[in-house]
PDB file of C-alpha atoms and ligand atoms in Angstrom:
ATOM      1  CA  MET A   1     -11.039  43.088  12.553  1.00  0.00           C
ATOM      2  CA  THR A   2      -8.464  42.125   9.905  1.00  0.00           C
ATOM      3  CA  ALA A   3      -7.666  44.318   6.887  1.00  0.00           C
ATOM      4  CA  ARG A   4      -9.425  41.693   4.765  1.00  0.00           C
ATOM      5  CA  ASP A   5     -12.612  41.944   6.843  1.00  0.00           C
ATOM      6  CA  THR A   6     -12.515  45.770   6.697  1.00  0.00           C
ATOM      7  CA  LEU A   7     -12.189  45.685   2.912  1.00  0.00           C
ATOM      8  CA  LYS A   8     -15.092  43.206   2.708  1.00  0.00           C
ATOM      9  CA  SER A   9     -17.334  45.454   4.749  1.00  0.00           C
ATOM     10  CA  ILE A  10     -16.667  48.643   2.723  1.00  0.00           C
ATOM     11  CA  LEU A  11     -16.459  47.231  -0.840  1.00  0.00           C
ATOM     12  CA  PRO A  12     -19.642  46.598  -2.830  1.00  0.00           C
ATOM     13  CA  ALA A  13     -20.295  42.932  -3.880  1.00  0.00           C
ATOM     14  CA  SER A  14     -19.434  43.646  -7.554  1.00  0.00           C
ATOM     15  CA  ALA A  15     -15.991  44.991  -6.590  1.00  0.00           C
ATOM     16  CA  ARG A  16     -15.377  41.995  -4.301  1.00  0.00           C
ATOM     17  CA  ARG A  17     -16.267  39.613  -7.178  1.00  0.00           C
ATOM     18  CA  TRP A  18     -13.904  41.482  -9.499  1.00  0.00           C
ATOM     19  CA  LEU A  19     -11.090  41.302  -6.942  1.00  0.00           C
ATOM     20  CA  ARG A  20     -11.689  37.567  -6.432  1.00  0.00           C
ATOM     21  CA  SER A  21     -11.592  36.808 -10.188  1.00  0.00           C
ATOM     22  CA  TRP A  22      -8.435  38.903 -10.541  1.00  0.00           C
ATOM     23  CA  GLN A  23      -6.869  36.905  -7.677  1.00  0.00           C
ATOM     24  CA  LEU A  24      -7.771  33.547  -9.331  1.00  0.00           C
ATOM     25  CA  ALA A  25      -6.443  34.678 -12.725  1.00  0.00           C
ATOM     26  CA  SER A  26      -3.140  35.756 -11.225  1.00  0.00           C
ATOM     27  CA  GLU A  27      -2.841  32.444  -9.353  1.00  0.00           C
ATOM     28  CA  ARG A  28      -3.417  30.569 -12.646  1.00  0.00           C
ATOM     29  CA  PHE A  29      -0.766  32.724 -14.320  1.00  0.00           C
ATOM     30  CA  LEU A  30       1.746  32.024 -11.532  1.00  0.00           C
ATOM     31  CA  ARG A  31       1.049  28.257 -11.616  1.00  0.00           C
ATOM     32  CA  ARG A  32       2.059  28.210 -15.278  1.00  0.00           C
ATOM     33  CA  PHE A  33       5.508  29.482 -14.304  1.00  0.00           C
ATOM     34  CA  GLN A  34       5.729  26.967 -11.489  1.00  0.00           C
ATOM     35  CA  GLY A  35       5.531  24.048 -13.933  1.00  0.00           C
ATOM     36  CA  GLU A  36       1.772  23.511 -13.968  1.00  0.00           C
ATOM     37  CA  ALA A  37       0.982  21.422 -17.049  1.00  0.00           C
ATOM     38  CA  ASN A  38      -1.991  20.307 -19.034  1.00  0.00           C
ATOM     39  CA  LEU A  39      -2.686  16.566 -19.363  1.00  0.00           C
ATOM     40  CA  GLY A  40      -3.816  17.146 -22.945  1.00  0.00           C
ATOM     41  CA  SER A  41      -4.413  13.937 -24.909  1.00  0.00           C
ATOM     42  CA  LEU A  42      -3.138  11.851 -21.954  1.00  0.00           C
ATOM     43  CA  ARG A  43      -6.285  12.721 -19.982  1.00  0.00           C
ATOM     44  CA  ARG A  44      -7.695   9.235 -20.522  1.00  0.00           C
ATOM     45  CA  ILE A  45      -8.235   6.182 -18.338  1.00  0.00           C
ATOM     46  CA  VAL A  46      -7.224   3.536 -20.851  1.00  0.00           C
ATOM     47  CA  PRO A  47      -3.751   3.517 -22.416  1.00  0.00           C
ATOM     48  CA  VAL A  48      -3.075   4.736 -25.946  1.00  0.00           C
ATOM     49  CA  SER A  49      -1.997   1.190 -26.965  1.00  0.00           C
ATOM     50  CA  PRO A  50      -3.925  -1.095 -24.629  1.00  0.00           C
ATOM     51  CA  SER A  51      -2.991  -4.399 -26.206  1.00  0.00           C
ATOM     52  CA  ASP A  52       0.797  -4.280 -26.172  1.00  0.00           C
ATOM     53  CA  PHE A  53       3.936  -2.553 -24.906  1.00  0.00           C
ATOM     54  CA  GLY A  54       4.417  -0.287 -27.921  1.00  0.00           C
ATOM     55  CA  GLY A  55       5.574  -3.011 -30.311  1.00  0.00           C
ATOM     56  CA  ASN A  56       2.846  -2.150 -32.830  1.00  0.00           C
ATOM     57  CA  ARG A  57       4.255   1.405 -33.092  1.00  0.00           C
ATOM     58  CA  GLY A  58       7.993   0.606 -33.137  1.00  0.00           C
ATOM     59  CA  GLN A  59      10.612  -0.518 -30.622  1.00  0.00           C
ATOM     60  CA  CYS A  60       9.297  -1.086 -27.087  1.00  0.00           C
ATOM     61  CA  ILE A  61      10.767   1.405 -24.616  1.00  0.00           C
ATOM     62  CA  ASP A  62      11.960  -1.276 -22.169  1.00  0.00           C
ATOM     63  CA  ARG A  63      13.703  -3.108 -25.039  1.00  0.00           C
ATOM     64  CA  TYR A  64      15.665   0.075 -25.772  1.00  0.00           C
ATOM     65  CA  TYR A  65      17.117  -0.107 -22.235  1.00  0.00           C
ATOM     66  CA  ILE A  66      17.531  -3.911 -22.190  1.00  0.00           C
ATOM     67  CA  GLU A  67      19.400  -3.904 -25.490  1.00  0.00           C
ATOM     68  CA  LYS A  68      21.526  -0.914 -24.490  1.00  0.00           C
ATOM     69  CA  PHE A  69      22.612  -2.864 -21.396  1.00  0.00           C
ATOM     70  CA  LEU A  70      23.307  -6.045 -23.393  1.00  0.00           C
ATOM     71  CA  THR A  71      25.296  -4.051 -25.955  1.00  0.00           C
ATOM     72  CA  GLU A  72      27.453  -2.625 -23.137  1.00  0.00           C
ATOM     73  CA  HIS A  73      28.111  -6.153 -21.829  1.00  0.00           C
ATOM     74  CA  ALA A  74      28.225  -8.081 -25.089  1.00  0.00           C
ATOM     75  CA  ALA A  75      31.751  -9.285 -24.283  1.00  0.00           C
ATOM     76  CA  ASP A  76      30.255 -11.385 -21.439  1.00  0.00           C
ATOM     77  CA  VAL A  77      28.070 -13.318 -23.882  1.00  0.00           C
ATOM     78  CA  ARG A  78      30.454 -16.126 -24.773  1.00  0.00           C
ATOM     79  CA  GLY A  79      31.081 -19.874 -24.468  1.00  0.00           C
ATOM     80  CA  ARG A  80      28.135 -21.942 -23.271  1.00  0.00           C
ATOM     81  CA  VAL A  81      25.145 -19.623 -22.876  1.00  0.00           C
ATOM     82  CA  LEU A  82      21.715 -20.052 -21.297  1.00  0.00           C
ATOM     83  CA  ASP A  83      18.913 -17.904 -22.717  1.00  0.00           C
ATOM     84  CA  PHE A  84      15.166 -17.869 -22.035  1.00  0.00           C
ATOM     85  CA  ALA A  85      12.229 -18.437 -24.409  1.00  0.00           C
ATOM     86  CA  ASP A  86      14.433 -18.274 -27.529  1.00  0.00           C
ATOM     87  CA  ASP A  87      18.089 -17.769 -28.465  1.00  0.00           C
ATOM     88  CA  THR A  88      17.697 -14.337 -30.109  1.00  0.00           C
ATOM     89  CA  TYR A  89      19.745 -12.356 -27.596  1.00  0.00           C
ATOM     90  CA  ALA A  90      22.423 -15.049 -27.205  1.00  0.00           C
ATOM     91  CA  ARG A  91      23.042 -15.082 -30.979  1.00  0.00           C
ATOM     92  CA  ARG A  92      22.677 -11.321 -31.485  1.00  0.00           C
ATOM     93  CA  PHE A  93      24.970 -10.250 -28.644  1.00  0.00           C
ATOM     94  CA  GLY A  94      27.276 -13.276 -28.494  1.00  0.00           C
ATOM     95  CA  GLY A  95      27.918 -13.760 -32.231  1.00  0.00           C
ATOM     96  CA  ASN A  96      30.857 -16.045 -32.808  1.00  0.00           C
ATOM     97  CA  ARG A  97      31.982 -15.874 -29.157  1.00  0.00           C
ATOM     98  CA  ILE A  98      29.343 -18.453 -28.237  1.00  0.00           C
ATOM     99  CA  THR A  99      29.942 -22.197 -28.519  1.00  0.00           C
ATOM    100  CA  SER A 100      26.437 -23.429 -27.642  1.00  0.00           C
ATOM    101  CA  VAL A 101      23.102 -22.117 -26.421  1.00  0.00           C
ATOM    102  CA  ASP A 102      20.506 -23.767 -24.199  1.00  0.00           C
ATOM    103  CA  VAL A 103      17.044 -22.230 -24.151  1.00  0.00           C
ATOM    104  CA  LEU A 104      15.044 -22.514 -20.941  1.00  0.00           C
ATOM    105  CA  HIS A 105      11.277 -22.208 -20.801  1.00  0.00           C
ATOM    106  CA  ALA A 106       8.980 -22.793 -17.857  1.00  0.00           C
ATOM    107  CA  THR A 107       6.281 -24.744 -19.670  1.00  0.00           C
ATOM    108  CA  GLU A 108       6.015 -27.431 -22.368  1.00  0.00           C
ATOM    109  CA  GLY A 109       5.107 -26.412 -25.912  1.00  0.00           C
ATOM    110  CA  ASN A 110       7.824 -23.921 -26.895  1.00  0.00           C
ATOM    111  CA  PRO A 111       9.618 -25.483 -29.907  1.00  0.00           C
ATOM    112  CA  GLN A 112      12.692 -23.303 -29.300  1.00  0.00           C
ATOM    113  CA  ALA A 113      13.161 -24.561 -25.740  1.00  0.00           C
ATOM    114  CA  THR A 114      15.881 -27.128 -25.113  1.00  0.00           C
ATOM    115  CA  ILE A 115      15.183 -27.306 -21.362  1.00  0.00           C
ATOM    116  CA  VAL A 116      11.823 -27.139 -19.608  1.00  0.00           C
ATOM    117  CA  ALA A 117      12.347 -26.386 -15.928  1.00  0.00           C
ATOM    118  CA  ASP A 118      11.422 -24.159 -13.039  1.00  0.00           C
ATOM    119  CA  LEU A 119      14.353 -21.929 -12.108  1.00  0.00           C
ATOM    120  CA  ALA A 120      13.120 -21.846  -8.516  1.00  0.00           C
ATOM    121  CA  GLN A 121      13.208 -25.663  -8.256  1.00  0.00           C
ATOM    122  CA  GLY A 122      16.342 -26.023 -10.375  1.00  0.00           C
ATOM    123  CA  GLU A 123      15.517 -29.503 -11.694  1.00  0.00           C
ATOM    124  CA  ASN A 124      17.065 -30.440 -15.107  1.00  0.00           C
ATOM    125  CA  LEU A 125      19.554 -27.623 -14.764  1.00  0.00           C
ATOM    126  CA  PRO A 126      23.188 -28.750 -14.694  1.00  0.00           C
ATOM    127  CA  THR A 127      25.560 -27.422 -11.997  1.00  0.00           C
ATOM    128  CA  GLU A 128      28.537 -25.170 -12.975  1.00  0.00           C
ATOM    129  CA  SER A 129      27.739 -25.373 -16.680  1.00  0.00           C
ATOM    130  CA  TYR A 130      27.281 -21.899 -18.147  1.00  0.00           C
ATOM    131  CA  ASP A 131      29.744 -19.144 -18.986  1.00  0.00           C
ATOM    132  CA  CYS A 132      26.873 -16.706 -19.386  1.00  0.00           C
ATOM    133  CA  ILE A 133      23.167 -16.620 -18.521  1.00  0.00           C
ATOM    134  CA  LEU A 134      20.916 -14.049 -20.220  1.00  0.00           C
ATOM    135  CA  CYS A 135      18.129 -13.738 -17.695  1.00  0.00           C
ATOM    136  CA  THR A 136      16.165 -10.905 -19.284  1.00  0.00           C
ATOM    137  CA  GLN A 137      12.562 -10.220 -18.184  1.00  0.00           C
ATOM    138  CA  VAL A 138      12.250 -13.513 -16.297  1.00  0.00           C
ATOM    139  CA  LEU A 139      12.488 -12.871 -12.539  1.00  0.00           C
ATOM    140  CA  LEU A 140       9.250 -10.850 -12.435  1.00  0.00           C
ATOM    141  CA  LEU A 141       7.472 -14.128 -13.246  1.00  0.00           C
ATOM    142  CA  ILE A 142       8.998 -16.229 -10.451  1.00  0.00           C
ATOM    143  CA  TYR A 143       7.455 -16.025  -6.983  1.00  0.00           C
ATOM    144  CA  ASP A 144      10.412 -17.546  -5.095  1.00  0.00           C
ATOM    145  CA  LEU A 145      13.084 -15.093  -6.173  1.00  0.00           C
ATOM    146  CA  ARG A 146      15.750 -16.220  -3.713  1.00  0.00           C
ATOM    147  CA  ALA A 147      15.491 -19.823  -4.898  1.00  0.00           C
ATOM    148  CA  ALA A 148      15.743 -18.654  -8.526  1.00  0.00           C
ATOM    149  CA  VAL A 149      18.881 -16.601  -7.813  1.00  0.00           C
ATOM    150  CA  ARG A 150      20.433 -19.559  -5.954  1.00  0.00           C
ATOM    151  CA  THR A 151      19.864 -21.702  -9.077  1.00  0.00           C
ATOM    152  CA  LEU A 152      21.379 -19.026 -11.346  1.00  0.00           C
ATOM    153  CA  HIS A 153      24.447 -19.020  -9.107  1.00  0.00           C
ATOM    154  CA  ARG A 154      24.655 -22.834  -8.962  1.00  0.00           C
ATOM    155  CA  ILE A 155      24.477 -23.382 -12.733  1.00  0.00           C
ATOM    156  CA  LEU A 156      27.100 -20.736 -13.599  1.00  0.00           C
ATOM    157  CA  LYS A 157      30.686 -21.889 -14.030  1.00  0.00           C
ATOM    158  CA  PRO A 158      33.187 -20.223 -11.642  1.00  0.00           C
ATOM    159  CA  GLY A 159      33.862 -16.829 -13.237  1.00  0.00           C
ATOM    160  CA  GLY A 160      30.615 -17.083 -15.233  1.00  0.00           C
ATOM    161  CA  VAL A 161      28.382 -14.025 -15.668  1.00  0.00           C
ATOM    162  CA  VAL A 162      24.649 -13.559 -15.342  1.00  0.00           C
ATOM    163  CA  LEU A 163      23.114 -10.564 -17.114  1.00  0.00           C
ATOM    164  CA  VAL A 164      19.690  -9.791 -15.695  1.00  0.00           C
ATOM    165  CA  THR A 165      16.992  -7.268 -16.548  1.00  0.00           C
ATOM    166  CA  VAL A 166      13.734  -6.708 -14.690  1.00  0.00           C
ATOM    167  CA  PRO A 167      10.968  -4.113 -14.860  1.00  0.00           C
ATOM    168  CA  GLY A 168      10.675  -1.215 -12.441  1.00  0.00           C
ATOM    169  CA  ILE A 169       7.686   0.765 -13.720  1.00  0.00           C
ATOM    170  CA  GLN A 170       5.739  -1.446 -16.078  1.00  0.00           C
ATOM    171  CA  LYS A 171       2.212  -2.684 -16.545  1.00  0.00           C
ATOM    172  CA  ILE A 172       1.291  -6.346 -16.022  1.00  0.00           C
ATOM    173  CA  THR A 173       2.346  -8.789 -18.731  1.00  0.00           C
ATOM    174  CA  ARG A 174      -1.107 -10.285 -19.191  1.00  0.00           C
ATOM    175  CA  GLY A 175      -0.046 -13.354 -21.220  1.00  0.00           C
ATOM    176  CA  ASP A 176       2.585 -14.376 -18.654  1.00  0.00           C
ATOM    177  CA  MET A 177       0.211 -13.600 -15.791  1.00  0.00           C
ATOM    178  CA  GLN A 178      -2.106 -16.283 -17.141  1.00  0.00           C
ATOM    179  CA  VAL A 179       0.658 -18.890 -17.600  1.00  0.00           C
ATOM    180  CA  THR A 180       3.261 -18.483 -14.848  1.00  0.00           C
ATOM    181  CA  GLY A 181       1.978 -15.473 -12.912  1.00  0.00           C
ATOM    182  CA  ASP A 182       3.471 -11.954 -12.984  1.00  0.00           C
ATOM    183  CA  TYR A 183       4.580 -11.252  -9.410  1.00  0.00           C
ATOM    184  CA  TRP A 184       7.179  -8.518  -9.063  1.00  0.00           C
ATOM    185  CA  ARG A 185       8.391  -5.021  -9.969  1.00  0.00           C
ATOM    186  CA  PHE A 186      11.851  -4.026  -8.748  1.00  0.00           C
ATOM    187  CA  THR A 187      14.154  -1.148  -7.818  1.00  0.00           C
ATOM    188  CA  ASP A 188      17.927  -1.001  -8.111  1.00  0.00           C
ATOM    189  CA  ALA A 189      18.014  -1.439  -4.300  1.00  0.00           C
ATOM    190  CA  SER A 190      15.935  -4.649  -4.235  1.00  0.00           C
ATOM    191  CA  MET A 191      17.951  -6.161  -7.076  1.00  0.00           C
ATOM    192  CA  ARG A 192      21.233  -5.354  -5.380  1.00  0.00           C
ATOM    193  CA  ARG A 193      20.168  -6.915  -2.062  1.00  0.00           C
ATOM    194  CA  LEU A 194      18.705  -9.984  -3.742  1.00  0.00           C
ATOM    195  CA  PHE A 195      21.906 -10.790  -5.629  1.00  0.00           C
ATOM    196  CA  GLU A 196      24.334  -9.728  -2.911  1.00  0.00           C
ATOM    197  CA  GLU A 197      22.801 -12.394  -0.674  1.00  0.00           C
ATOM    198  CA  ILE A 198      24.216 -15.046  -3.035  1.00  0.00           C
ATOM    199  CA  PHE A 199      27.007 -13.473  -5.131  1.00  0.00           C
ATOM    200  CA  PRO A 200      30.041 -11.663  -3.666  1.00  0.00           C
ATOM    201  CA  LYS A 201      29.094  -7.988  -3.142  1.00  0.00           C
ATOM    202  CA  GLU A 202      32.021  -6.717  -5.187  1.00  0.00           C
ATOM    203  CA  ASN A 203      30.877  -8.847  -8.162  1.00  0.00           C
ATOM    204  CA  VAL A 204      27.421  -7.274  -8.431  1.00  0.00           C
ATOM    205  CA  GLN A 205      26.788  -4.179 -10.571  1.00  0.00           C
ATOM    206  CA  VAL A 206      23.313  -2.643 -10.862  1.00  0.00           C
ATOM    207  CA  GLN A 207      22.085   0.025 -13.247  1.00  0.00           C
ATOM    208  CA  ALA A 208      18.648   1.667 -13.488  1.00  0.00           C
ATOM    209  CA  PHE A 209      17.250   3.298 -16.623  1.00  0.00           C
ATOM    210  CA  GLY A 210      14.433   5.756 -17.225  1.00  0.00           C
ATOM    211  CA  ASN A 211      12.789   9.052 -16.359  1.00  0.00           C
ATOM    212  CA  VAL A 212       9.225  10.277 -15.913  1.00  0.00           C
ATOM    213  CA  LEU A 213       8.646  10.723 -19.655  1.00  0.00           C
ATOM    214  CA  ALA A 214       9.947   7.235 -20.460  1.00  0.00           C
ATOM    215  CA  ALA A 215       7.742   5.778 -17.703  1.00  0.00           C
ATOM    216  CA  VAL A 216       4.550   7.546 -18.805  1.00  0.00           C
ATOM    217  CA  ALA A 217       5.192   6.802 -22.478  1.00  0.00           C
ATOM    218  CA  PHE A 218       5.902   3.122 -21.751  1.00  0.00           C
ATOM    219  CA  LEU A 219       2.770   2.736 -19.595  1.00  0.00           C
ATOM    220  CA  HIS A 220       0.690   4.109 -22.464  1.00  0.00           C
ATOM    221  CA  GLY A 221       2.314   1.830 -25.032  1.00  0.00           C
ATOM    222  CA  PHE A 222       4.184   4.534 -26.933  1.00  0.00           C
ATOM    223  CA  ALA A 223       7.324   3.371 -28.737  1.00  0.00           C
ATOM    224  CA  VAL A 224      10.884   4.658 -28.952  1.00  0.00           C
ATOM    225  CA  GLU A 225       9.983   6.223 -32.327  1.00  0.00           C
ATOM    226  CA  ASP A 226       7.316   8.398 -30.643  1.00  0.00           C
ATOM    227  CA  LEU A 227       9.983  10.173 -28.566  1.00  0.00           C
ATOM    228  CA  ARG A 228      12.794  12.572 -29.433  1.00  0.00           C
ATOM    229  CA  PRO A 229      16.387  11.378 -29.652  1.00  0.00           C
ATOM    230  CA  GLY A 230      17.879  11.650 -26.185  1.00  0.00           C
ATOM    231  CA  ASP A 231      14.546  11.541 -24.287  1.00  0.00           C
ATOM    232  CA  LEU A 232      15.196   7.999 -23.092  1.00  0.00           C
ATOM    233  CA  ASP A 233      18.829   8.510 -22.102  1.00  0.00           C
ATOM    234  CA  PHE A 234      18.159  11.102 -19.405  1.00  0.00           C
ATOM    235  CA  HIS A 235      18.496   9.157 -16.139  1.00  0.00           C
ATOM    236  CA  ASP A 236      16.254  10.049 -13.197  1.00  0.00           C
ATOM    237  CA  PRO A 237      16.864   7.611 -10.312  1.00  0.00           C
ATOM    238  CA  ASP A 238      13.319   8.206  -9.004  1.00  0.00           C
ATOM    239  CA  PHE A 239      11.718   6.823 -12.181  1.00  0.00           C
ATOM    240  CA  GLN A 240      13.220   3.391 -12.798  1.00  0.00           C
ATOM    241  CA  VAL A 241      11.632   1.866 -15.892  1.00  0.00           C
ATOM    242  CA  SER A 242      14.161  -0.952 -16.286  1.00  0.00           C
ATOM    243  CA  ILE A 243      16.770  -2.305 -13.910  1.00  0.00           C
ATOM    244  CA  ALA A 244      19.775  -4.232 -15.164  1.00  0.00           C
ATOM    245  CA  LEU A 245      22.258  -6.262 -13.166  1.00  0.00           C
ATOM    246  CA  ARG A 246      25.534  -8.013 -13.916  1.00  0.00           C
ATOM    247  CA  ALA A 247      26.826 -10.566 -11.421  1.00  0.00           C
ATOM    248  CA  VAL A 248      29.933 -12.698 -11.655  1.00  0.00           C
ATOM    249  CA  LYS A 249      30.332 -16.013  -9.823  1.00  0.00           C
ATOM    250  CA  ALA A 250      33.505 -16.074  -7.740  1.00  0.00           C
TER     251      ALA A 250
HETATM  252  C1  SAM B 301       9.015 -12.808 -21.167  1.00  0.00           C
HETATM  253  S1  SAM B 301      10.020 -14.229 -21.423  1.00  0.00           S
HETATM  254  C2  SAM B 301      11.618 -13.493 -21.345  1.00  0.00           C
HETATM  255  C3  SAM B 301      12.655 -14.104 -22.196  1.00  0.00           C
HETATM  256  C4  SAM B 301      13.242 -13.339 -23.353  1.00  0.00           C
HETATM  257  N1  SAM B 301      14.559 -13.796 -23.687  1.00  0.00           N
HETATM  258  C5  SAM B 301      13.184 -11.832 -23.207  1.00  0.00           C
HETATM  259  O1  SAM B 301      14.239 -11.146 -23.207  1.00  0.00           O
HETATM  260  O2  SAM B 301      12.079 -11.291 -23.171  1.00  0.00           O
HETATM  261  C6  SAM B 301       9.875 -15.008 -19.903  1.00  0.00           C
HETATM  262  C7  SAM B 301      10.559 -16.353 -19.843  1.00  0.00           C
HETATM  263  O3  SAM B 301      10.687 -16.738 -18.478  1.00  0.00           O
HETATM  264  C8  SAM B 301      10.320 -18.080 -18.380  1.00  0.00           C
HETATM  265  N2  SAM B 301       9.894 -18.379 -17.011  1.00  0.00           N
HETATM  266  C9  SAM B 301       8.844 -17.897 -16.324  1.00  0.00           C
HETATM  267  N3  SAM B 301       8.795 -18.461 -15.107  1.00  0.00           N
HETATM  268  C10 SAM B 301       9.840 -19.309 -15.021  1.00  0.00           C
HETATM  269  C11 SAM B 301      10.324 -20.208 -14.023  1.00  0.00           C
HETATM  270  N4  SAM B 301       9.709 -20.333 -12.836  1.00  0.00           N
HETATM  271  N5  SAM B 301      11.427 -20.939 -14.297  1.00  0.00           N
HETATM  272  C12 SAM B 301      12.055 -20.828 -15.489  1.00  0.00           C
HETATM  273  N6  SAM B 301      11.655 -19.980 -16.461  1.00  0.00           N
HETATM  274  C13 SAM B 301      10.551 -19.253 -16.233  1.00  0.00           C
HETATM  275  C14 SAM B 301       9.190 -18.215 -19.375  1.00  0.00           C
HETATM  276  O4  SAM B 301       8.922 -19.585 -19.674  1.00  0.00           O
HETATM  277  C15 SAM B 301       9.779 -17.451 -20.545  1.00  0.00           C
HETATM  278  O5  SAM B 301      10.648 -18.261 -21.275  1.00  0.00           O
END
């Protein structure tokens, strides 16, 4: 007979119940010190901002990382530049270093587009033409990634730079899903391998951004303004919200 069984047999039921409740209370107390948390207002099955990525509350969390990366590499945005959907980033980060901007869009009907083409097919896209390509938030929408990266490489001038961002932890982009499809989420490892198959290894730099708070907040549609200064800059490699890559053609 174990000590536990002996105690059970000699203690009255009321004392056993008291001991059991005392045991549960002390376990709860200990859990608090072990980092147990309360889900609070996040105990919900639909996001706080279901219809967007936080843009109706302020700056989107992924844009904070994308623009931080583009700011760090603004010097690459120069000469003849290719941008996607519109020329906002080319003009904002390139300023007077740029000489011209082409805007690529996958489908007809975008008045800002100067080229309508599929990056995976590469039609209408001139070889060795661009000093810089700003390929932000595009590759997630292209099923044949390898073909798309081959085109990016082909259309860059020798020495040209492609600046890429893709999502790691992010919900589906519903509008794009309906038009082109939304196929992929990435890690720093998948991005590195994908580009190192085409670009020289030593010319590929990859950077991941995010932490668990940034990921949860972004999934719910909170904005940068909902967080404290510094919350987004803590880097946890296990919670990659955005992945950025810079590759230079040899
Ligand atoms: C979400 S927008 C991203 C562009 C924008 N500059 C940004 O930073 O958010 C996605 C762009 O990728 C383009 N796109 C999607 N699939 C494509 C494909 N197969 N070939 C070329 N462009 C594609 C879309 O037409 C659109 O212009």
